[in-house]
Amino acid sequence: MPIPIAIHRDVEQRIPFSITSSDILTVSEAAELLKISPDTVRSMCDRGELPHRKCGNRRRFPGWLLIEWLHDSQIKKEGA
């Protein structure tokens, strides 16, 4: 079942594809979703700024977790 992603127009426009709660994204897919480079995704993970899970030495991103992070980031930006 797709997660409702029309939380804010900014967030909705960032989502280039449909994400379901069971989707697990790679670094490249997370970078595409966030519109940043894969190296930036890795750096943000290393600094603890981007939620992820480790699977061996690989990073994986549950789709629902990234959408929640985008939503929270948007709220913080609007409140600033």
mmCIF file of N, CA and C in Angstrom:
data_model
loop_
_atom_site.group_PDB
_atom_site.id
_atom_site.type_symbol
_atom_site.label_atom_id
_atom_site.label_comp_id
_atom_site.label_asym_id
_atom_site.label_seq_id
_atom_site.Cartn_x
_atom_site.Cartn_y
_atom_site.Cartn_z
ATOM 1 N N MET A 1 0.845 -1.177 0.000
ATOM 2 C CA MET A 1 0.000 0.000 0.000
ATOM 3 C C MET A 1 0.892 1.242 0.000
ATOM 4 N N PRO A 2 0.725 2.155 -0.942
ATOM 5 C CA PRO A 2 1.571 3.349 -0.985
ATOM 6 C C PRO A 2 1.366 4.247 0.227
ATOM 7 N N ILE A 3 2.450 4.841 0.653
ATOM 8 C CA ILE A 3 2.397 5.812 1.748
ATOM 9 C C ILE A 3 1.891 7.127 1.182
ATOM 10 N N PRO A 4 0.964 7.800 1.852
ATOM 11 C CA PRO A 4 0.529 9.103 1.343
ATOM 12 C C PRO A 4 1.690 10.086 1.387
ATOM 13 N N ILE A 5 2.034 10.649 0.231
ATOM 14 C CA ILE A 5 3.207 11.513 0.170
ATOM 15 C C ILE A 5 2.865 12.960 -0.141
ATOM 16 N N ALA A 6 1.582 13.267 -0.258
ATOM 17 C CA ALA A 6 1.191 14.645 -0.567
ATOM 18 C C ALA A 6 1.070 15.452 0.716
ATOM 19 N N ILE A 7 2.124 15.475 1.501
ATOM 20 C CA ILE A 7 2.118 16.169 2.783
ATOM 21 C C ILE A 7 2.306 17.660 2.566
ATOM 22 N N HIS A 8 3.292 18.013 1.801
ATOM 23 C CA HIS A 8 3.561 19.393 1.402
ATOM 24 C C HIS A 8 3.869 19.353 -0.090
ATOM 25 N N ARG A 9 3.566 20.409 -0.790
ATOM 26 C CA ARG A 9 3.835 20.426 -2.232
ATOM 27 C C ARG A 9 5.310 20.216 -2.537
ATOM 28 N N ASP A 10 6.189 20.814 -1.749
ATOM 29 C CA ASP A 10 7.626 20.634 -1.959
ATOM 30 C C ASP A 10 8.011 19.168 -1.885
ATOM 31 N N VAL A 11 7.543 18.500 -0.845
ATOM 32 C CA VAL A 11 7.866 17.092 -0.668
ATOM 33 C C VAL A 11 7.278 16.284 -1.804
ATOM 34 N N GLU A 12 6.034 16.545 -2.154
ATOM 35 C CA GLU A 12 5.378 15.798 -3.220
ATOM 36 C C GLU A 12 6.149 15.941 -4.534
ATOM 37 N N GLN A 13 6.644 17.127 -4.832
ATOM 38 C CA GLN A 13 7.376 17.342 -6.074
ATOM 39 C C GLN A 13 8.730 16.646 -6.060
ATOM 40 N N ARG A 14 9.287 16.392 -4.897
ATOM 41 C CA ARG A 14 10.581 15.724 -4.802
ATOM 42 C C ARG A 14 10.483 14.230 -5.077
ATOM 43 N N ILE A 15 9.317 13.639 -4.880
ATOM 44 C CA ILE A 15 9.167 12.200 -5.027
ATOM 45 C C ILE A 15 8.976 11.873 -6.504
ATOM 46 N N PRO A 16 10.024 11.372 -7.181
ATOM 47 C CA PRO A 16 9.916 11.120 -8.611
ATOM 48 C C PRO A 16 9.249 9.790 -8.941
ATOM 49 N N PHE A 17 8.936 9.000 -7.922
ATOM 50 C CA PHE A 17 8.337 7.700 -8.152
ATOM 51 C C PHE A 17 7.517 7.323 -6.934
ATOM 52 N N SER A 18 6.660 6.334 -7.094
ATOM 53 C CA SER A 18 5.810 5.896 -5.993
ATOM 54 C C SER A 18 6.613 5.016 -5.040
ATOM 55 N N ILE A 19 6.487 5.260 -3.765
ATOM 56 C CA ILE A 19 7.192 4.476 -2.756
ATOM 57 C C ILE A 19 6.158 3.787 -1.885
ATOM 58 N N THR A 20 6.361 2.503 -1.648
ATOM 59 C CA THR A 20 5.484 1.777 -0.744
ATOM 60 C C THR A 20 6.219 1.543 0.561
ATOM 61 N N SER A 21 5.478 1.182 1.588
ATOM 62 C CA SER A 21 6.077 1.007 2.909
ATOM 63 C C SER A 21 7.096 -0.119 2.936
ATOM 64 N N SER A 22 7.014 -1.038 1.986
ATOM 65 C CA SER A 22 7.955 -2.157 1.976
ATOM 66 C C SER A 22 9.174 -1.905 1.093
ATOM 67 N N ASP A 23 9.226 -0.777 0.386
ATOM 68 C CA ASP A 23 10.367 -0.481 -0.484
ATOM 69 C C ASP A 23 11.626 -0.215 0.331
ATOM 70 N N ILE A 24 12.720 -0.805 -0.119
ATOM 71 C CA ILE A 24 14.034 -0.566 0.458
ATOM 72 C C ILE A 24 14.886 0.022 -0.655
ATOM 73 N N LEU A 25 15.407 1.226 -0.432
ATOM 74 C CA LEU A 25 16.162 1.921 -1.465
ATOM 75 C C LEU A 25 17.662 1.782 -1.248
ATOM 76 N N THR A 26 18.394 1.827 -2.359
ATOM 77 C CA THR A 26 19.853 1.839 -2.323
ATOM 78 C C THR A 26 20.325 3.282 -2.153
ATOM 79 N N VAL A 27 21.627 3.457 -2.018
ATOM 80 C CA VAL A 27 22.193 4.805 -1.924
ATOM 81 C C VAL A 27 21.831 5.609 -3.170
ATOM 82 N N SER A 28 21.969 5.003 -4.346
ATOM 83 C CA SER A 28 21.658 5.709 -5.602
ATOM 84 C C SER A 28 20.193 6.107 -5.678
ATOM 85 N N GLU A 29 19.299 5.208 -5.267
ATOM 86 C CA GLU A 29 17.866 5.513 -5.299
ATOM 87 C C GLU A 29 17.512 6.597 -4.283
ATOM 88 N N ALA A 30 18.130 6.538 -3.105
ATOM 89 C CA ALA A 30 17.895 7.575 -2.095
ATOM 90 C C ALA A 30 18.391 8.924 -2.609
ATOM 91 N N ALA A 31 19.539 8.915 -3.285
ATOM 92 C CA ALA A 31 20.083 10.157 -3.848
ATOM 93 C C ALA A 31 19.133 10.734 -4.887
ATOM 94 N N GLU A 32 18.564 9.879 -5.725
ATOM 95 C CA GLU A 32 17.603 10.342 -6.739
ATOM 96 C C GLU A 32 16.369 10.942 -6.071
ATOM 97 N N LEU A 33 15.875 10.275 -5.049
ATOM 98 C CA LEU A 33 14.704 10.760 -4.326
ATOM 99 C C LEU A 33 14.962 12.124 -3.689
ATOM 100 N N LEU A 34 16.136 12.274 -3.091
ATOM 101 C CA LEU A 34 16.467 13.502 -2.371
ATOM 102 C C LEU A 34 17.068 14.573 -3.268
ATOM 103 N N LYS A 35 17.339 14.202 -4.517
ATOM 104 C CA LYS A 35 17.940 15.124 -5.497
ATOM 105 C C LYS A 35 19.292 15.648 -5.019
ATOM 106 N N ILE A 36 20.104 14.718 -4.520
ATOM 107 C CA ILE A 36 21.477 15.008 -4.121
ATOM 108 C C ILE A 36 22.358 13.886 -4.656
ATOM 109 N N SER A 37 23.656 14.043 -4.576
ATOM 110 C CA SER A 37 24.566 13.025 -5.102
ATOM 111 C C SER A 37 24.674 11.847 -4.131
ATOM 112 N N PRO A 38 25.022 10.664 -4.653
ATOM 113 C CA PRO A 38 25.236 9.515 -3.773
ATOM 114 C C PRO A 38 26.321 9.784 -2.719
ATOM 115 N N ASP A 39 27.362 10.534 -3.087
ATOM 116 C CA ASP A 39 28.410 10.871 -2.110
ATOM 117 C C ASP A 39 27.853 11.714 -0.967
ATOM 118 N N THR A 40 26.946 12.622 -1.283
ATOM 119 C CA THR A 40 26.318 13.445 -0.243
ATOM 120 C C THR A 40 25.453 12.581 0.664
ATOM 121 N N VAL A 41 24.742 11.615 0.083
ATOM 122 C CA VAL A 41 23.939 10.682 0.887
ATOM 123 C C VAL A 41 24.849 9.950 1.867
ATOM 124 N N ARG A 42 25.966 9.427 1.370
ATOM 125 C CA ARG A 42 26.899 8.700 2.241
ATOM 126 C C ARG A 42 27.441 9.607 3.352
ATOM 127 N N SER A 43 27.805 10.831 2.995
ATOM 128 C CA SER A 43 28.330 11.776 3.995
ATOM 129 C C SER A 43 27.288 12.089 5.062
ATOM 130 N N MET A 44 26.048 12.295 4.637
ATOM 131 C CA MET A 44 24.975 12.588 5.589
ATOM 132 C C MET A 44 24.746 11.405 6.522
ATOM 133 N N CYS A 45 24.856 10.192 5.995
ATOM 134 C CA CYS A 45 24.717 8.994 6.832
ATOM 135 C C CYS A 45 25.853 8.927 7.849
ATOM 136 N N ASP A 46 27.074 9.196 7.386
ATOM 137 C CA ASP A 46 28.236 9.160 8.279
ATOM 138 C C ASP A 46 28.106 10.168 9.415
ATOM 139 N N ARG A 47 27.496 11.312 9.141
ATOM 140 C CA ARG A 47 27.312 12.350 10.166
ATOM 141 C C ARG A 47 26.051 12.121 11.007
ATOM 142 N N GLY A 48 25.283 11.092 10.676
ATOM 143 C CA GLY A 48 24.067 10.803 11.427
ATOM 144 C C GLY A 48 22.899 11.701 11.074
ATOM 145 N N GLU A 49 22.973 12.363 9.923
ATOM 146 C CA GLU A 49 21.924 13.300 9.513
ATOM 147 C C GLU A 49 20.802 12.640 8.722
ATOM 148 N N LEU A 50 21.049 11.466 8.180
ATOM 149 C CA LEU A 50 20.070 10.803 7.320
ATOM 150 C C LEU A 50 19.802 9.402 7.857
ATOM 151 N N PRO A 51 18.537 9.074 8.127
ATOM 152 C CA PRO A 51 18.228 7.754 8.680
ATOM 153 C C PRO A 51 18.474 6.657 7.650
ATOM 154 N N HIS A 52 19.071 5.575 8.110
ATOM 155 C CA HIS A 52 19.349 4.443 7.233
ATOM 156 C C HIS A 52 19.557 3.194 8.079
ATOM 157 N N ARG A 53 19.662 2.083 7.406
ATOM 158 C CA ARG A 53 19.966 0.810 8.047
ATOM 159 C C ARG A 53 21.210 0.253 7.371
ATOM 160 N N LYS A 54 22.033 -0.437 8.138
ATOM 161 C CA LYS A 54 23.211 -1.080 7.568
ATOM 162 C C LYS A 54 22.876 -2.544 7.300
ATOM 163 N N CYS A 55 23.284 -3.005 6.144
ATOM 164 C CA CYS A 55 23.105 -4.402 5.751
ATOM 165 C C CYS A 55 24.504 -4.871 5.343
ATOM 166 N N GLY A 56 25.254 -5.407 6.295
ATOM 167 C CA GLY A 56 26.665 -5.674 6.058
ATOM 168 C C GLY A 56 27.378 -4.336 5.984
ATOM 169 N N ASN A 57 28.094 -4.097 4.882
ATOM 170 C CA ASN A 57 28.749 -2.795 4.724
ATOM 171 C C ASN A 57 27.975 -1.872 3.789
ATOM 172 N N ARG A 58 26.754 -2.256 3.473
ATOM 173 C CA ARG A 58 25.911 -1.452 2.575
ATOM 174 C C ARG A 58 24.839 -0.713 3.366
ATOM 175 N N ARG A 59 24.492 0.452 2.867
ATOM 176 C CA ARG A 59 23.423 1.244 3.485
ATOM 177 C C ARG A 59 22.133 1.004 2.715
ATOM 178 N N ARG A 60 21.049 0.866 3.459
ATOM 179 C CA ARG A 60 19.735 0.712 2.847
ATOM 180 C C ARG A 60 18.791 1.702 3.515
ATOM 181 N N PHE A 61 17.814 2.136 2.743
ATOM 182 C CA PHE A 61 16.904 3.183 3.198
ATOM 183 C C PHE A 61 15.463 2.712 3.030
ATOM 184 N N PRO A 62 14.788 2.365 4.140
ATOM 185 C CA PRO A 62 13.365 2.044 4.027
ATOM 186 C C PRO A 62 12.619 3.270 3.487
ATOM 187 N N GLY A 63 11.797 3.057 2.468
ATOM 188 C CA GLY A 63 11.086 4.166 1.832
ATOM 189 C C GLY A 63 10.294 4.999 2.815
ATOM 190 N N TRP A 64 9.590 4.355 3.727
ATOM 191 C CA TRP A 64 8.769 5.089 4.692
ATOM 192 C C TRP A 64 9.626 5.985 5.571
ATOM 193 N N LEU A 65 10.851 5.527 5.885
ATOM 194 C CA LEU A 65 11.726 6.302 6.754
ATOM 195 C C LEU A 65 12.226 7.568 6.056
ATOM 196 N N LEU A 66 12.535 7.466 4.764
ATOM 197 C CA LEU A 66 12.977 8.647 4.015
ATOM 198 C C LEU A 66 11.843 9.653 3.846
ATOM 199 N N ILE A 67 10.644 9.161 3.596
ATOM 200 C CA ILE A 67 9.502 10.070 3.447
ATOM 201 C C ILE A 67 9.235 10.792 4.769
ATOM 202 N N GLU A 68 9.316 10.057 5.859
ATOM 203 C CA GLU A 68 9.132 10.668 7.179
ATOM 204 C C GLU A 68 10.218 11.721 7.425
ATOM 205 N N TRP A 69 11.464 11.412 7.050
ATOM 206 C CA TRP A 69 12.567 12.356 7.216
ATOM 207 C C TRP A 69 12.344 13.607 6.365
ATOM 208 N N LEU A 70 11.901 13.424 5.108
ATOM 209 C CA LEU A 70 11.600 14.569 4.242
ATOM 210 C C LEU A 70 10.520 15.449 4.864
ATOM 211 N N HIS A 71 9.482 14.814 5.377
ATOM 212 C CA HIS A 71 8.384 15.544 6.008
ATOM 213 C C HIS A 71 8.889 16.342 7.199
ATOM 214 N N ASP A 72 9.663 15.692 8.077
ATOM 215 C CA ASP A 72 10.201 16.375 9.253
ATOM 216 C C ASP A 72 11.131 17.517 8.858
ATOM 217 N N SER A 73 11.943 17.312 7.829
ATOM 218 C CA SER A 73 12.856 18.359 7.352
ATOM 219 C C SER A 73 12.077 19.554 6.826
ATOM 220 N N GLN A 74 10.982 19.292 6.136
ATOM 221 C CA GLN A 74 10.159 20.367 5.579
ATOM 222 C C GLN A 74 9.519 21.178 6.700
ATOM 223 N N ILE A 75 9.047 20.501 7.731
ATOM 224 C CA ILE A 75 8.428 21.195 8.866
ATOM 225 C C ILE A 75 9.463 22.079 9.567
ATOM 226 N N LYS A 76 10.684 21.562 9.770
ATOM 227 C CA LYS A 76 11.740 22.353 10.408
ATOM 228 C C LYS A 76 12.081 23.568 9.564
ATOM 229 N N LYS A 77 12.130 23.389 8.235
ATOM 230 C CA LYS A 77 12.458 24.495 7.335
ATOM 231 C C LYS A 77 11.382 25.571 7.406
ATOM 232 N N GLU A 78 10.115 25.161 7.456
ATOM 233 C CA GLU A 78 9.015 26.127 7.511
ATOM 234 C C GLU A 78 8.977 26.844 8.851
ATOM 235 N N GLY A 79 9.411 26.164 9.913
ATOM 236 C CA GLY A 79 9.398 26.761 11.241
ATOM 237 C C GLY A 79 10.572 27.682 11.500
ATOM 238 N N ALA A 80 11.584 27.607 10.652
ATOM 239 C CA ALA A 80 12.798 28.423 10.865
ATOM 240 C C ALA A 80 12.597 29.864 10.471
#
